[in-house]
């Protein structure tokens, strides 16, 4: 894992992807860059890149696209070499060379050139303010606000990543988002962030996840459904938590 905390225009990310392609490596990288503003007179700024981080994102994307094309060309070239060797009389050397070239193709096909862009921002969940216990009116107002603890500017994708971090999971987890729920690392963790019905609960239970996290507001005051869900999860050996 390569860490670059002053990543600038993304040179490190570009170099790591190039090196992985050359030797079939599986190096990963994390690049961190403050949203430092570009000079308004610069060509980059005029082209729409307001910060150095914007330049880095575009560079990594273009580098990834370029390497994908190079990989396709390399695979095609290698396949031609294999066909040529297969047309010759088989010897120990040619068989060994064919195996080597086939492994090379597998390594090229398995190159991961995707990347995620994350930035530090406010929580998707409202933060409880410490207030004077004697101020009943303020306490009532805050309790009312927390009937729905989701921040006004929250969205599902951002909530997924915030909950991943709060659950101690890696940001590069395998995430599968369906119309009803979100699966993390196959059946390790399930998020219910948009709706909760008995049918959905039953579908989740069939997956036998280790843990389920649901937004409390999804139960819409239906205490029976919430209680039954908690009991079903407990009976199935699934850790259940509501927010």
mmCIF file of C-alpha atoms in Angstrom:
data_model
loop_
_atom_site.group_PDB
_atom_site.id
_atom_site.type_symbol
_atom_site.label_atom_id
_atom_site.label_comp_id
_atom_site.label_asym_id
_atom_site.label_seq_id
_atom_site.Cartn_x
_atom_site.Cartn_y
_atom_site.Cartn_z
ATOM 1 C CA UNK A 1 0.000 0.000 0.000
ATOM 2 C CA UNK A 2 1.473 3.334 -1.075
ATOM 3 C CA UNK A 3 0.429 6.466 0.842
ATOM 4 C CA UNK A 4 0.956 9.963 -0.537
ATOM 5 C CA UNK A 5 -0.233 12.743 1.755
ATOM 6 C CA UNK A 6 0.877 15.544 -0.555
ATOM 7 C CA UNK A 7 -0.324 13.990 -3.797
ATOM 8 C CA UNK A 8 -0.481 17.135 -5.916
ATOM 9 C CA UNK A 9 -1.593 16.277 -9.440
ATOM 10 C CA UNK A 10 -1.672 12.517 -8.808
ATOM 11 C CA UNK A 11 1.829 11.567 -9.983
ATOM 12 C CA UNK A 12 2.118 8.751 -7.427
ATOM 13 C CA UNK A 13 -1.205 7.157 -8.417
ATOM 14 C CA UNK A 14 -0.202 7.307 -12.087
ATOM 15 C CA UNK A 15 3.187 5.710 -11.359
ATOM 16 C CA UNK A 16 1.656 2.906 -9.256
ATOM 17 C CA UNK A 17 -0.810 1.973 -12.016
ATOM 18 C CA UNK A 18 1.991 1.971 -14.592
ATOM 19 C CA UNK A 19 4.197 -0.250 -12.420
ATOM 20 C CA UNK A 20 1.351 -2.701 -11.739
ATOM 21 C CA UNK A 21 0.802 -3.013 -15.475
ATOM 22 C CA UNK A 22 4.495 -3.618 -16.130
ATOM 23 C CA UNK A 23 5.075 -6.388 -13.589
ATOM 24 C CA UNK A 24 1.549 -7.650 -12.871
ATOM 25 C CA UNK A 25 1.659 -6.252 -9.339
ATOM 26 C CA UNK A 26 -1.318 -5.547 -7.106
ATOM 27 C CA UNK A 27 -0.119 -2.422 -5.328
ATOM 28 C CA UNK A 28 -2.774 -0.128 -3.907
ATOM 29 C CA UNK A 29 -2.516 3.573 -3.227
ATOM 30 C CA UNK A 30 -4.128 6.292 -1.152
ATOM 31 C CA UNK A 31 -3.568 9.871 -2.251
ATOM 32 C CA UNK A 32 -4.492 12.804 -0.021
ATOM 33 C CA UNK A 33 -4.597 16.379 -1.242
ATOM 34 C CA UNK A 34 -6.042 19.522 0.322
ATOM 35 C CA UNK A 35 -8.440 21.409 -1.999
ATOM 36 C CA UNK A 36 -5.784 23.998 -2.792
ATOM 37 C CA UNK A 37 -7.115 26.479 -5.338
ATOM 38 C CA UNK A 38 -5.448 26.841 -8.723
ATOM 39 C CA UNK A 39 -4.319 30.221 -9.934
ATOM 40 C CA UNK A 40 -7.322 31.817 -11.633
ATOM 41 C CA UNK A 41 -5.072 32.883 -14.502
ATOM 42 C CA UNK A 42 -3.775 29.351 -15.103
ATOM 43 C CA UNK A 43 -4.838 27.200 -18.048
ATOM 44 C CA UNK A 44 -6.017 24.503 -15.634
ATOM 45 C CA UNK A 45 -8.404 26.923 -13.926
ATOM 46 C CA UNK A 46 -9.727 28.136 -17.282
ATOM 47 C CA UNK A 47 -10.300 24.494 -18.286
ATOM 48 C CA UNK A 48 -12.541 24.004 -15.256
ATOM 49 C CA UNK A 49 -10.102 22.578 -12.719
ATOM 50 C CA UNK A 50 -10.612 24.853 -9.729
ATOM 51 C CA UNK A 51 -8.352 22.964 -7.317
ATOM 52 C CA UNK A 52 -5.233 20.800 -7.492
ATOM 53 C CA UNK A 53 -7.408 17.899 -6.324
ATOM 54 C CA UNK A 54 -9.573 18.388 -9.441
ATOM 55 C CA UNK A 55 -6.461 18.094 -11.611
ATOM 56 C CA UNK A 56 -5.405 14.916 -9.789
ATOM 57 C CA UNK A 57 -8.808 13.265 -10.294
ATOM 58 C CA UNK A 58 -8.734 14.004 -14.007
ATOM 59 C CA UNK A 59 -5.142 12.808 -14.363
ATOM 60 C CA UNK A 60 -5.863 9.501 -12.607
ATOM 61 C CA UNK A 61 -8.960 8.973 -14.767
ATOM 62 C CA UNK A 62 -7.058 9.667 -17.998
ATOM 63 C CA UNK A 63 -4.112 7.512 -16.924
ATOM 64 C CA UNK A 64 -6.504 4.671 -16.115
ATOM 65 C CA UNK A 65 -8.217 4.956 -19.518
ATOM 66 C CA UNK A 66 -4.840 5.025 -21.301
ATOM 67 C CA UNK A 67 -3.546 1.963 -19.433
ATOM 68 C CA UNK A 68 -6.762 0.052 -20.231
ATOM 69 C CA UNK A 69 -6.101 0.611 -23.939
ATOM 70 C CA UNK A 70 -2.454 -0.429 -23.532
ATOM 71 C CA UNK A 71 -3.522 -3.591 -21.688
ATOM 72 C CA UNK A 72 -5.918 -4.557 -24.494
ATOM 73 C CA UNK A 73 -3.132 -4.086 -27.036
ATOM 74 C CA UNK A 74 -0.682 -6.077 -24.893
ATOM 75 C CA UNK A 75 -3.180 -8.938 -24.486
ATOM 76 C CA UNK A 76 -3.796 -9.022 -28.239
ATOM 77 C CA UNK A 77 -0.048 -9.094 -28.911
ATOM 78 C CA UNK A 78 0.480 -11.862 -26.336
ATOM 79 C CA UNK A 79 -2.360 -13.958 -27.791
ATOM 80 C CA UNK A 80 -0.669 -13.730 -31.201
ATOM 81 C CA UNK A 81 2.589 -14.976 -29.659
ATOM 82 C CA UNK A 82 0.741 -17.902 -28.051
ATOM 83 C CA UNK A 83 -0.881 -18.901 -31.356
ATOM 84 C CA UNK A 84 2.512 -18.800 -33.055
ATOM 85 C CA UNK A 85 4.039 -21.071 -30.396
ATOM 86 C CA UNK A 86 1.063 -23.438 -30.531
ATOM 87 C CA UNK A 87 1.684 -23.843 -34.262
ATOM 88 C CA UNK A 88 5.196 -25.134 -33.610
ATOM 89 C CA UNK A 89 6.204 -28.624 -32.560
ATOM 90 C CA UNK A 90 5.596 -28.838 -28.805
ATOM 91 C CA UNK A 91 8.764 -28.905 -26.734
ATOM 92 C CA UNK A 92 9.407 -28.400 -23.061
ATOM 93 C CA UNK A 93 10.550 -24.850 -23.795
ATOM 94 C CA UNK A 94 7.511 -23.887 -25.917
ATOM 95 C CA UNK A 95 5.043 -25.376 -23.395
ATOM 96 C CA UNK A 96 6.751 -23.442 -20.603
ATOM 97 C CA UNK A 97 6.680 -20.241 -22.665
ATOM 98 C CA UNK A 98 2.967 -20.675 -23.477
ATOM 99 C CA UNK A 99 2.170 -21.101 -19.757
ATOM 100 C CA UNK A 100 4.194 -17.996 -18.988
ATOM 101 C CA UNK A 101 2.348 -15.944 -21.612
ATOM 102 C CA UNK A 102 -1.065 -17.223 -20.469
ATOM 103 C CA UNK A 103 -0.237 -16.180 -16.899
ATOM 104 C CA UNK A 104 0.788 -12.788 -18.226
ATOM 105 C CA UNK A 105 -2.652 -12.384 -19.848
ATOM 106 C CA UNK A 106 -4.385 -13.320 -16.579
ATOM 107 C CA UNK A 107 -2.351 -10.736 -14.694
ATOM 108 C CA UNK A 108 -3.194 -8.060 -17.242
ATOM 109 C CA UNK A 109 -6.907 -8.935 -17.152
ATOM 110 C CA UNK A 110 -6.922 -8.736 -13.342
ATOM 111 C CA UNK A 111 -5.477 -5.232 -13.175
ATOM 112 C CA UNK A 112 -7.751 -3.008 -11.062
ATOM 113 C CA UNK A 113 -7.691 0.480 -12.547
ATOM 114 C CA UNK A 114 -10.693 1.877 -10.722
ATOM 115 C CA UNK A 115 -10.470 4.481 -7.980
ATOM 116 C CA UNK A 116 -12.744 6.167 -5.465
ATOM 117 C CA UNK A 117 -12.765 9.838 -4.556
ATOM 118 C CA UNK A 118 -13.693 10.707 -0.989
ATOM 119 C CA UNK A 119 -13.613 14.037 0.792
ATOM 120 C CA UNK A 120 -13.988 15.182 4.367
ATOM 121 C CA UNK A 121 -17.413 16.708 4.946
ATOM 122 C CA UNK A 122 -20.082 17.131 7.596
ATOM 123 C CA UNK A 123 -21.782 14.068 9.039
ATOM 124 C CA UNK A 124 -24.940 12.721 7.400
ATOM 125 C CA UNK A 125 -26.414 12.430 10.879
ATOM 126 C CA UNK A 126 -27.473 15.289 13.134
ATOM 127 C CA UNK A 127 -25.138 15.997 16.023
ATOM 128 C CA UNK A 128 -26.582 16.247 19.533
ATOM 129 C CA UNK A 129 -25.843 19.620 21.124
ATOM 130 C CA UNK A 130 -25.037 19.837 24.803
ATOM 131 C CA UNK A 131 -27.572 22.148 26.409
ATOM 132 C CA UNK A 132 -28.453 23.202 29.920
ATOM 133 C CA UNK A 133 -30.546 20.441 31.491
ATOM 134 C CA UNK A 134 -32.728 23.103 33.072
ATOM 135 C CA UNK A 135 -33.646 24.601 29.704
ATOM 136 C CA UNK A 136 -36.687 22.406 29.052
ATOM 137 C CA UNK A 137 -37.798 24.318 25.946
ATOM 138 C CA UNK A 138 -34.422 23.862 24.225
ATOM 139 C CA UNK A 139 -34.381 20.202 25.207
ATOM 140 C CA UNK A 140 -37.873 19.699 23.755
ATOM 141 C CA UNK A 141 -36.823 21.375 20.498
ATOM 142 C CA UNK A 142 -33.752 19.187 20.178
ATOM 143 C CA UNK A 143 -35.722 16.021 20.939
ATOM 144 C CA UNK A 144 -38.150 17.026 18.200
ATOM 145 C CA UNK A 145 -35.299 17.507 15.737
ATOM 146 C CA UNK A 146 -33.965 14.043 16.512
ATOM 147 C CA UNK A 147 -37.209 12.288 15.613
ATOM 148 C CA UNK A 148 -35.418 12.076 12.272
ATOM 149 C CA UNK A 149 -31.659 12.072 12.995
ATOM 150 C CA UNK A 150 -30.705 12.267 9.306
ATOM 151 C CA UNK A 151 -29.162 15.569 8.212
ATOM 152 C CA UNK A 152 -31.031 17.544 5.543
ATOM 153 C CA UNK A 153 -28.158 17.300 3.039
ATOM 154 C CA UNK A 154 -27.588 13.550 3.542
ATOM 155 C CA UNK A 155 -27.692 11.065 0.678
ATOM 156 C CA UNK A 156 -27.532 7.280 0.585
ATOM 157 C CA UNK A 157 -24.048 6.950 -0.929
ATOM 158 C CA UNK A 158 -22.509 9.274 1.659
ATOM 159 C CA UNK A 159 -24.305 7.450 4.469
ATOM 160 C CA UNK A 160 -22.897 4.126 3.244
ATOM 161 C CA UNK A 161 -19.307 5.339 3.533
ATOM 162 C CA UNK A 162 -19.848 7.086 6.856
ATOM 163 C CA UNK A 163 -21.401 3.936 8.321
ATOM 164 C CA UNK A 164 -18.534 1.858 6.916
ATOM 165 C CA UNK A 165 -16.044 4.024 8.789
ATOM 166 C CA UNK A 166 -18.117 4.000 11.974
ATOM 167 C CA UNK A 167 -18.354 0.208 11.727
ATOM 168 C CA UNK A 168 -14.576 -0.104 11.450
ATOM 169 C CA UNK A 169 -14.665 -1.321 7.842
ATOM 170 C CA UNK A 170 -12.313 -0.457 4.993
ATOM 171 C CA UNK A 171 -13.423 2.047 2.372
ATOM 172 C CA UNK A 172 -12.580 -0.417 -0.397
ATOM 173 C CA UNK A 173 -15.092 -2.999 0.847
ATOM 174 C CA UNK A 174 -17.160 -4.840 -1.738
ATOM 175 C CA UNK A 175 -20.416 -2.851 -1.855
ATOM 176 C CA UNK A 176 -23.541 -4.175 -3.582
ATOM 177 C CA UNK A 177 -26.436 -1.730 -3.590
ATOM 178 C CA UNK A 178 -29.900 -3.068 -4.435
ATOM 179 C CA UNK A 179 -33.210 -1.222 -4.504
ATOM 180 C CA UNK A 180 -33.983 -2.467 -0.976
ATOM 181 C CA UNK A 181 -30.699 -2.701 0.931
ATOM 182 C CA UNK A 182 -26.910 -2.484 0.763
ATOM 183 C CA UNK A 183 -24.641 -5.529 1.171
ATOM 184 C CA UNK A 184 -21.080 -5.138 2.403
ATOM 185 C CA UNK A 185 -18.471 -7.845 1.751
ATOM 186 C CA UNK A 186 -21.069 -10.382 0.646
ATOM 187 C CA UNK A 187 -23.009 -11.114 3.857
ATOM 188 C CA UNK A 188 -20.770 -9.475 6.423
ATOM 189 C CA UNK A 189 -22.908 -6.375 6.897
ATOM 190 C CA UNK A 190 -26.243 -5.086 5.576
ATOM 191 C CA UNK A 191 -27.524 -1.495 5.637
ATOM 192 C CA UNK A 192 -31.234 -0.621 5.459
ATOM 193 C CA UNK A 193 -31.230 3.040 4.447
ATOM 194 C CA UNK A 194 -34.302 3.637 2.290
ATOM 195 C CA UNK A 195 -37.160 1.348 3.314
ATOM 196 C CA UNK A 196 -38.036 -1.430 5.742
ATOM 197 C CA UNK A 197 -40.894 -3.876 5.242
ATOM 198 C CA UNK A 198 -41.428 -7.425 6.447
ATOM 199 C CA UNK A 199 -40.662 -8.680 2.941
ATOM 200 C CA UNK A 200 -37.328 -6.846 2.903
ATOM 201 C CA UNK A 201 -36.475 -8.067 6.411
ATOM 202 C CA UNK A 202 -37.155 -11.654 5.299
ATOM 203 C CA UNK A 203 -34.881 -11.203 2.259
ATOM 204 C CA UNK A 204 -32.099 -9.849 4.463
ATOM 205 C CA UNK A 205 -32.430 -12.745 6.919
ATOM 206 C CA UNK A 206 -32.014 -15.236 4.057
ATOM 207 C CA UNK A 207 -28.556 -13.755 3.455
ATOM 208 C CA UNK A 208 -27.546 -14.629 7.043
ATOM 209 C CA UNK A 209 -25.494 -11.459 7.587
ATOM 210 C CA UNK A 210 -23.349 -10.963 10.674
ATOM 211 C CA UNK A 211 -24.798 -7.523 11.348
ATOM 212 C CA UNK A 212 -27.653 -5.298 10.130
ATOM 213 C CA UNK A 213 -27.831 -1.524 10.597
ATOM 214 C CA UNK A 214 -31.145 0.214 9.854
ATOM 215 C CA UNK A 215 -32.391 3.777 10.015
ATOM 216 C CA UNK A 216 -34.958 3.968 12.800
ATOM 217 C CA UNK A 217 -37.172 6.326 10.803
ATOM 218 C CA UNK A 218 -37.804 3.592 8.203
ATOM 219 C CA UNK A 219 -40.141 1.824 10.634
ATOM 220 C CA UNK A 220 -42.350 4.957 10.602
ATOM 221 C CA UNK A 221 -43.532 4.457 14.159
ATOM 222 C CA UNK A 222 -44.518 0.832 13.507
ATOM 223 C CA UNK A 223 -43.271 -0.540 16.836
ATOM 224 C CA UNK A 224 -44.603 -4.001 16.034
ATOM 225 C CA UNK A 225 -42.481 -4.303 12.886
ATOM 226 C CA UNK A 226 -39.409 -2.927 14.656
ATOM 227 C CA UNK A 227 -39.823 -5.274 17.643
ATOM 228 C CA UNK A 228 -40.465 -8.294 15.418
ATOM 229 C CA UNK A 229 -37.416 -7.412 13.331
ATOM 230 C CA UNK A 230 -35.219 -7.220 16.435
ATOM 231 C CA UNK A 231 -36.538 -10.599 17.639
ATOM 232 C CA UNK A 232 -36.080 -12.231 14.219
ATOM 233 C CA UNK A 233 -32.526 -10.922 14.010
ATOM 234 C CA UNK A 234 -31.732 -12.165 17.509
ATOM 235 C CA UNK A 235 -33.154 -15.621 16.795
ATOM 236 C CA UNK A 236 -31.088 -15.785 13.588
ATOM 237 C CA UNK A 237 -27.917 -14.800 15.456
ATOM 238 C CA UNK A 238 -27.684 -11.467 13.624
ATOM 239 C CA UNK A 239 -26.517 -8.332 15.422
ATOM 240 C CA UNK A 240 -29.147 -5.624 14.845
ATOM 241 C CA UNK A 241 -28.745 -1.899 15.362
ATOM 242 C CA UNK A 242 -30.950 1.097 14.548
ATOM 243 C CA UNK A 243 -29.863 4.703 14.132
#
